Tab-separated table of C-alpha atoms in Angstrom:
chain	number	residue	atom	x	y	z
Y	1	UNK	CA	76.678	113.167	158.318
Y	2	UNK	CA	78.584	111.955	155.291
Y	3	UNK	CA	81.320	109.842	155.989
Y	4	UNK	CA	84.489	111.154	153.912
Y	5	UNK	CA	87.400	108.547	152.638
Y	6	UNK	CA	91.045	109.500	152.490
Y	7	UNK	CA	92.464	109.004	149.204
Y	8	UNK	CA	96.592	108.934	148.950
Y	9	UNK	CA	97.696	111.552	145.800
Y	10	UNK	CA	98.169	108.906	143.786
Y	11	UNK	CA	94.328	107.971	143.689
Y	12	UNK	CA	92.606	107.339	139.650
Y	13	UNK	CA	89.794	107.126	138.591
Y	14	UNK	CA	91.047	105.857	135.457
Y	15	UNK	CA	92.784	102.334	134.988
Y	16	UNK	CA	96.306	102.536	134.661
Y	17	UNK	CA	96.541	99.771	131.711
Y	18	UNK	CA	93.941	101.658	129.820
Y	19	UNK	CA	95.566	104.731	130.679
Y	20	UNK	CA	98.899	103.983	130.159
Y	21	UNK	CA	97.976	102.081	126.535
Y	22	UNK	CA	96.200	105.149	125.842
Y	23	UNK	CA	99.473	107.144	126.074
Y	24	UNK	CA	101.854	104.309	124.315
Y	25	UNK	CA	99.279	104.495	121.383
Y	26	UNK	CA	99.165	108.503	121.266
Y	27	UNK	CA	102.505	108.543	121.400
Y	28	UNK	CA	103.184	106.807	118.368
Y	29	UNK	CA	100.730	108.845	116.168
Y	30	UNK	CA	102.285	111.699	117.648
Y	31	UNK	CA	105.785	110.892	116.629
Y	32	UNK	CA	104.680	109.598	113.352
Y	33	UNK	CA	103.109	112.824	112.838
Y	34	UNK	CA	105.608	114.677	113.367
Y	35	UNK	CA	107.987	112.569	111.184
Y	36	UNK	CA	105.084	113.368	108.179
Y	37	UNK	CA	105.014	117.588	109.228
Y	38	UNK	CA	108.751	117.197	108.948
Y	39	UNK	CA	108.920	115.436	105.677
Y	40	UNK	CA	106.390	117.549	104.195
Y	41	UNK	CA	107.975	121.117	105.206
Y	42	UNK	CA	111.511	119.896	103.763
Y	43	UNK	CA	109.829	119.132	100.629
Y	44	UNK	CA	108.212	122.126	99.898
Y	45	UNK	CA	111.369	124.325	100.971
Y	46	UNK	CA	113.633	122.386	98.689
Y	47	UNK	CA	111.343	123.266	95.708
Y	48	UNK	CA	111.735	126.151	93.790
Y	49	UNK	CA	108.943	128.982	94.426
Y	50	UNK	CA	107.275	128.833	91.234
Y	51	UNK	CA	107.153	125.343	90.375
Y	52	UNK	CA	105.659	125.250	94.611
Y	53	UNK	CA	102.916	127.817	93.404
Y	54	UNK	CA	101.872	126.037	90.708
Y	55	UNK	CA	100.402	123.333	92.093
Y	56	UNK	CA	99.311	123.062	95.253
Y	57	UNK	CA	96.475	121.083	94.904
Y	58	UNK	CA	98.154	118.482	93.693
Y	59	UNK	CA	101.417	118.713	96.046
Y	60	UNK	CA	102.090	115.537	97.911
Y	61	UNK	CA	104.575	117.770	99.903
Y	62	UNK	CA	100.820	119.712	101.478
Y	63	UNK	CA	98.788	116.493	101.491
Y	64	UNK	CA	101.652	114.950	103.881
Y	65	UNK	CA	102.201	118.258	106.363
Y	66	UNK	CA	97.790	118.815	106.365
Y	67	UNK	CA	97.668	115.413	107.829
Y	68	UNK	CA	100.527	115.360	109.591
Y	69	UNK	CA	98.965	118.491	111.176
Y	70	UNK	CA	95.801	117.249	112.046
Y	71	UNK	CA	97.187	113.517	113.460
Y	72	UNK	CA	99.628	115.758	115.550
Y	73	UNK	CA	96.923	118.215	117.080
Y	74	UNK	CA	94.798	115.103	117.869
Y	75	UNK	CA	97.383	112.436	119.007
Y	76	UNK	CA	98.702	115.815	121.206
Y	77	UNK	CA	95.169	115.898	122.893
Y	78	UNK	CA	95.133	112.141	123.443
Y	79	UNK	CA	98.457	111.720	124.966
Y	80	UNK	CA	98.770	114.469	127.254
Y	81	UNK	CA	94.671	114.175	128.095
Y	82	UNK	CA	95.332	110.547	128.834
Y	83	UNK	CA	98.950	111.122	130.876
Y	84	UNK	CA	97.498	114.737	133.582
Y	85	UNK	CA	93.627	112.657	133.186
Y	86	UNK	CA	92.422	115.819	131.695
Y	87	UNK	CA	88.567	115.610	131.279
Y	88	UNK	CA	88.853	118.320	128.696
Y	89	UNK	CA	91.418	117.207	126.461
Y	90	UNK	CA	90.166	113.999	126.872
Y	91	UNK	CA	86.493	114.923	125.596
Y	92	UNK	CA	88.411	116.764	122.781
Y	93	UNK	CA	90.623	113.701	121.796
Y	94	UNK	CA	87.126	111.479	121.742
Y	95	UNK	CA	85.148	113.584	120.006
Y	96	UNK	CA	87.859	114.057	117.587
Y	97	UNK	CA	88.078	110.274	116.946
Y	98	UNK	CA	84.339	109.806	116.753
Y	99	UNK	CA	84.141	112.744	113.893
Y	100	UNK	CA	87.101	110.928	112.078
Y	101	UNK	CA	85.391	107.506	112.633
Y	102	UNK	CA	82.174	109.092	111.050
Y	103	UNK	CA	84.210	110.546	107.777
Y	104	UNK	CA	85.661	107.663	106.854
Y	105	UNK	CA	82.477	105.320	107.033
Y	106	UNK	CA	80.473	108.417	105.222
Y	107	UNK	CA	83.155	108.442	102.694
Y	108	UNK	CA	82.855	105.213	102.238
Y	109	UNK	CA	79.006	104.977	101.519
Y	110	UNK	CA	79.408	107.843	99.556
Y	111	UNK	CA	82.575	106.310	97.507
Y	112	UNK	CA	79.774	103.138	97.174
Y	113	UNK	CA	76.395	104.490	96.431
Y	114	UNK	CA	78.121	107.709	94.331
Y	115	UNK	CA	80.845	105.643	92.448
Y	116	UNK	CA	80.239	107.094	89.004
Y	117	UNK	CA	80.641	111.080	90.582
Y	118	UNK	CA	83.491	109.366	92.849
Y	119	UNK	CA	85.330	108.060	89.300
Y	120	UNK	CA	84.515	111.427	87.835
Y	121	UNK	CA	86.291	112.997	91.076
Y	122	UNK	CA	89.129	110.305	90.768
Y	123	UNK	CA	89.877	111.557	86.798
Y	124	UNK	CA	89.838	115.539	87.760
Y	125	UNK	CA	92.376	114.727	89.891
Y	126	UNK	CA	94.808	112.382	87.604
Y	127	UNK	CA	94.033	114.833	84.453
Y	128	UNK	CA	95.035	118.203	86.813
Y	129	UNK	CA	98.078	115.786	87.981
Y	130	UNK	CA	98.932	115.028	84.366
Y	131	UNK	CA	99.075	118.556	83.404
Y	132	UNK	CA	101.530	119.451	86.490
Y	133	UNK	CA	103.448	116.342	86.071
Y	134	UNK	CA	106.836	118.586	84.906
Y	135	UNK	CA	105.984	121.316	87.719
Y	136	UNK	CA	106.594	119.326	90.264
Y	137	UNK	CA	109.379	116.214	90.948
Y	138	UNK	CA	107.172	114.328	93.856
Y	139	UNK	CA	104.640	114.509	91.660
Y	140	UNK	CA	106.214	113.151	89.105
Y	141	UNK	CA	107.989	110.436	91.196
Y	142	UNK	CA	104.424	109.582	92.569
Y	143	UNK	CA	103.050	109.068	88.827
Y	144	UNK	CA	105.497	107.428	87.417
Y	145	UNK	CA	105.413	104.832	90.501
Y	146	UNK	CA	101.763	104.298	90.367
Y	147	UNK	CA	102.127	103.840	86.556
Y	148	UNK	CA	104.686	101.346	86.964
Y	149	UNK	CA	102.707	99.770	90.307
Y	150	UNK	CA	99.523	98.899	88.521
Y	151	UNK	CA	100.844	98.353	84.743
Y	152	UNK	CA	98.970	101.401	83.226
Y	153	UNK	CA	99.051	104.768	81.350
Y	154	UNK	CA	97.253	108.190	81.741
Y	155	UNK	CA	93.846	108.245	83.670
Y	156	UNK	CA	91.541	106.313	81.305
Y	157	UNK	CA	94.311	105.969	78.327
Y	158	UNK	CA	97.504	106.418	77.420
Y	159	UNK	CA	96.109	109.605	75.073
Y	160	UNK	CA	95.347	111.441	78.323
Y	161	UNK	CA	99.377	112.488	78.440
Y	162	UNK	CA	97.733	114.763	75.334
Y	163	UNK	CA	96.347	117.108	77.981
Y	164	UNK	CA	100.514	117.964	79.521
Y	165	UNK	CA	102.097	120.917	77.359
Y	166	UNK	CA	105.244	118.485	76.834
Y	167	UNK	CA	103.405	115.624	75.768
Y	168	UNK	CA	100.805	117.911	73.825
Y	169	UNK	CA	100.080	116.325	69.932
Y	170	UNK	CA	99.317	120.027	68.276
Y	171	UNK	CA	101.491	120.280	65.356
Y	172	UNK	CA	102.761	123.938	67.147
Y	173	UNK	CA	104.299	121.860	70.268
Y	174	UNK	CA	107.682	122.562	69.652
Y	175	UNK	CA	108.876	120.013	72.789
Y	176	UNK	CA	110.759	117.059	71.914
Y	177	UNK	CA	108.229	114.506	73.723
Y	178	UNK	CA	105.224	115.770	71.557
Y	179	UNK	CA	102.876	113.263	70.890
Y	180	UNK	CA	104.942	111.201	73.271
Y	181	UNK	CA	104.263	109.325	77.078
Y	182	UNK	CA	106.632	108.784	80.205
Y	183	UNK	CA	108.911	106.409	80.201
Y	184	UNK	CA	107.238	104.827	83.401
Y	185	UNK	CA	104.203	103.645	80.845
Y	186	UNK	CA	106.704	101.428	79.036
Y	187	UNK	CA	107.015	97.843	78.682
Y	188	UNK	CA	108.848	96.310	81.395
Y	189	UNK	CA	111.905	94.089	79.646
Y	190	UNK	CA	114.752	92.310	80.231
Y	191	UNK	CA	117.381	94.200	77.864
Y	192	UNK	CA	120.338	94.988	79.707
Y	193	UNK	CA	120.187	98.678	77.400
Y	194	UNK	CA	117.187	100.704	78.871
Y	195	UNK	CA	115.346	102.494	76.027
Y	196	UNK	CA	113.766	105.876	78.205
Y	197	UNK	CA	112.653	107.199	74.604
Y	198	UNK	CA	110.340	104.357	74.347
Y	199	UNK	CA	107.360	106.003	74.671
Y	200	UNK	CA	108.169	108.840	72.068
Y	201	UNK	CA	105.913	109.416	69.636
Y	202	UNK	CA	103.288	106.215	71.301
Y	203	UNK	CA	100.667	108.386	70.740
Y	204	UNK	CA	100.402	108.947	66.965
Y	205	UNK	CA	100.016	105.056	67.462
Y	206	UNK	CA	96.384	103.309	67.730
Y	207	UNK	CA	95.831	101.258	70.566
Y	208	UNK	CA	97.067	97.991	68.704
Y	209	UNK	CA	100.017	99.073	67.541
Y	210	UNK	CA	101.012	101.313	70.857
Y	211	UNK	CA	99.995	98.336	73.177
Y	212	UNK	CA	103.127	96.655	72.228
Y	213	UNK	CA	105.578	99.670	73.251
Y	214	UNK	CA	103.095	100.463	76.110
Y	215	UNK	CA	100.684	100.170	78.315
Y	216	UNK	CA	98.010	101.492	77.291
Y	217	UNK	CA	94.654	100.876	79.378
Y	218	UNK	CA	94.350	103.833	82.089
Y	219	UNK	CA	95.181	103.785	85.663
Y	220	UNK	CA	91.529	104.238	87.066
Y	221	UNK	CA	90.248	101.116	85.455
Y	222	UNK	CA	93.592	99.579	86.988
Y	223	UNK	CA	92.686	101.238	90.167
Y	224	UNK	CA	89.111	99.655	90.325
Y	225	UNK	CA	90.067	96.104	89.409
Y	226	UNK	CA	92.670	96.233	92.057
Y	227	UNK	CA	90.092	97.395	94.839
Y	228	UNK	CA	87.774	94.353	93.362
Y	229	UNK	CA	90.242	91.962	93.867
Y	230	UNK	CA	91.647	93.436	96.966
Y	231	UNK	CA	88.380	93.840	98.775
Y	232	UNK	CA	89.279	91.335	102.271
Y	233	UNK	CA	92.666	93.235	102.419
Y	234	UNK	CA	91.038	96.619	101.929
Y	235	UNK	CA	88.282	95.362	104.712
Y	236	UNK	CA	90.959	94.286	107.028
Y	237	UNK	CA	92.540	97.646	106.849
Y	238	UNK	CA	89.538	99.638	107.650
Y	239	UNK	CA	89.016	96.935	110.686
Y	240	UNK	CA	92.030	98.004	111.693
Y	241	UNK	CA	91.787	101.094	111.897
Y	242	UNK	CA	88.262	101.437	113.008
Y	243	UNK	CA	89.133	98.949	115.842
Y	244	UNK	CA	91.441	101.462	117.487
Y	245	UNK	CA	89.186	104.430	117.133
Y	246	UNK	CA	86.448	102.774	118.926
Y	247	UNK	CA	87.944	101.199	121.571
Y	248	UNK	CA	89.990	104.344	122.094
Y	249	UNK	CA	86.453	106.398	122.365
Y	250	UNK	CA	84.920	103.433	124.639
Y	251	UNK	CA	87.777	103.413	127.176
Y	252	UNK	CA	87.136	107.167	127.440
Y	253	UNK	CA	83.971	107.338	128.190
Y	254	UNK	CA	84.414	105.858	131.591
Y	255	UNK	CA	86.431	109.041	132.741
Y	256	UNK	CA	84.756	111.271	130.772
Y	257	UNK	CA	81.084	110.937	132.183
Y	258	UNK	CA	82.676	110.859	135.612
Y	259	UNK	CA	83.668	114.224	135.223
Y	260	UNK	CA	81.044	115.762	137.434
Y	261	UNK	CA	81.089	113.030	140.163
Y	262	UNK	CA	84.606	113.751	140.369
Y	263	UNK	CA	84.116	117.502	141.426
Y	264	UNK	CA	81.283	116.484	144.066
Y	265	UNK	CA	83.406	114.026	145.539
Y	266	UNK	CA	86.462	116.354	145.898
Y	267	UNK	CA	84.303	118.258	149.440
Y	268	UNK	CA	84.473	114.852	150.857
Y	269	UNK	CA	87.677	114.198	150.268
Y	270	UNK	CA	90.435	115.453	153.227
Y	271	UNK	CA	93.290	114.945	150.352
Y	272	UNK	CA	91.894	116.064	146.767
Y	273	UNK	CA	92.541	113.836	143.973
Y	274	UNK	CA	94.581	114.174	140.990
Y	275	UNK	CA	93.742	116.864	138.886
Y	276	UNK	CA	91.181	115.735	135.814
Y	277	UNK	CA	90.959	118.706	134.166
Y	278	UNK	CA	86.804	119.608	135.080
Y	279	UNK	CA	87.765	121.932	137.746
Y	280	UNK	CA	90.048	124.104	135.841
Y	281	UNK	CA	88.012	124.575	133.559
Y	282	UNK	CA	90.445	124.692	130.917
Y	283	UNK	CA	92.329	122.464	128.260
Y	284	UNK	CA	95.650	124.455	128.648
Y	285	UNK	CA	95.991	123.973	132.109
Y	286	UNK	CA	96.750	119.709	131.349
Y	287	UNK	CA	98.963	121.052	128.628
Y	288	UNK	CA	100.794	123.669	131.328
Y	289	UNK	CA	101.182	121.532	134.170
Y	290	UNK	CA	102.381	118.322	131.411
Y	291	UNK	CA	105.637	120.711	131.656
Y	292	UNK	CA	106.022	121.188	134.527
């Protein structure tokens, strides 16, 4: 005859430090994505429908409320999976980490053994962000900062500005800044009078001449040197982040793969544990009774 154990209602089978760190850190992802959702959806109401429409693939405003999204609908499974011990939203969360784990070290090899199709990729998107640069005031603020930022002009040369219809050199451009660049690829200087028509008419000018208005080498050789020179840093940060991730996944698997013990011990039990979730057979019923 099996001998049964009585278990008080407050019974876990999970640790209550890794449980309770597991919630702290969900938390703040979850509040952070929110913060990002919120940011993003303000942005895009405040702009005006057609300049929204015209670019969306190049709208910070979407980049910021896609992974705001995402963070939220995964940091939600975490925290309330980790706070009701929810096997399902647990497995969810974990699998959801691993799969984001995986992309970024993919990416990454990818980004390394691919790097000429990856700098291709890299000048599609600064040309198609060139051409929208008027559409849209984010992206504009976001240029003009990283032109500023790393000391450069245009993707591979200040001539790329060519490819805007503002800054367009065809003798039929009938805009005032033809043949001209943004004042954020100007020479930083110490007059107290800022010149912002500095960079009109830079590119009738050869390099020579233009380099001493301008900058004039492109922001993806900029980009490149920096992530030479930065490599440690850059290393640290993916530490950093991968740390989390797998500890997070490790510390789950513990409660996880005692899913099924924890429904065979339940007939032995006179006082059933806390619910974890396997026995419902649900997700929403951790999310339902979080409310409660």
């Amino acid at each position: 005859m099996a001998r049964s154990r009585t278990l008080g209602e407050d019974f876990s089978f999970v640790n209550p430090v890794v449980k309770y760190l597991l919630f702290l850190f969900n938390m703040l992802f979850w509040t952070i994505s929110l913060v990002m959702v919120a940011i993003g959806v303000y942005a895009r109401v405040m702009k005006h429908a057609e300049a929204a429409m015209a670019c969306l693939a190049v709208d910070p405003a979407i980049l910021l409320i896609v992974v705001g999204a995402l963070m939220f609908l995964i940091t939600f499974c975490g925290c309330i999976g980790s706070l009701r011990e929810n096997i399902c939203l647990l497995q969810t969360f974990s699998v959801c980490l691993t799969l984001v784990f995986l992309l970024q070290l993919v990416a990454g090899v990818l980004g390394f053994v691919f790097s000429d199709k990856a700098r291709s990729k890299v000048s599609e998107i600064i040309d198609s962000a060139i051409i929208h640069y008027r559409d849209d005031l984010d992206l504009q603020n976001l240029i003009d900062y990283g032109q500023k930022q790393f000391s450069c002009c245009g993707g591979i040369s200040y001539k790329d500005w060519s490819h805007n219809m503002y800054f367009n050199c065809t003798l039929d451009n009938p805009s005032r800044e033809r043949c001209s660049v943004p004042y954020s690829c100007c020479l930083r200087t110490t007059d107290k009078v800022i010149n912002t028509m500095c960079g009109h008419g830079m590119q009738d000018l050869e390099y020579l001449a233009a380099e001493e208005y301008i900058y004039t080498n492109g922001c993806i050789d900029k980009l490149v040197n920096w992530i030479h020179s930065n490599l440690f840093l850059l290393g640290g940060v993916a530490l950093g982040l991968a740390i989390p991730q797998s500890t997070s996944g490790n510390s789950l698997s513990l409660p996880i793969h005692m899913g099924g013990t924890v429904v065979q011990l339940v007939e032995l039990l006179p006082v059933k544990p806390r619910d974890t979730g396997s026995d419902l057979g649900c997700c929403l019923c951790g999310v339902y009774t979080f409310f409660l």
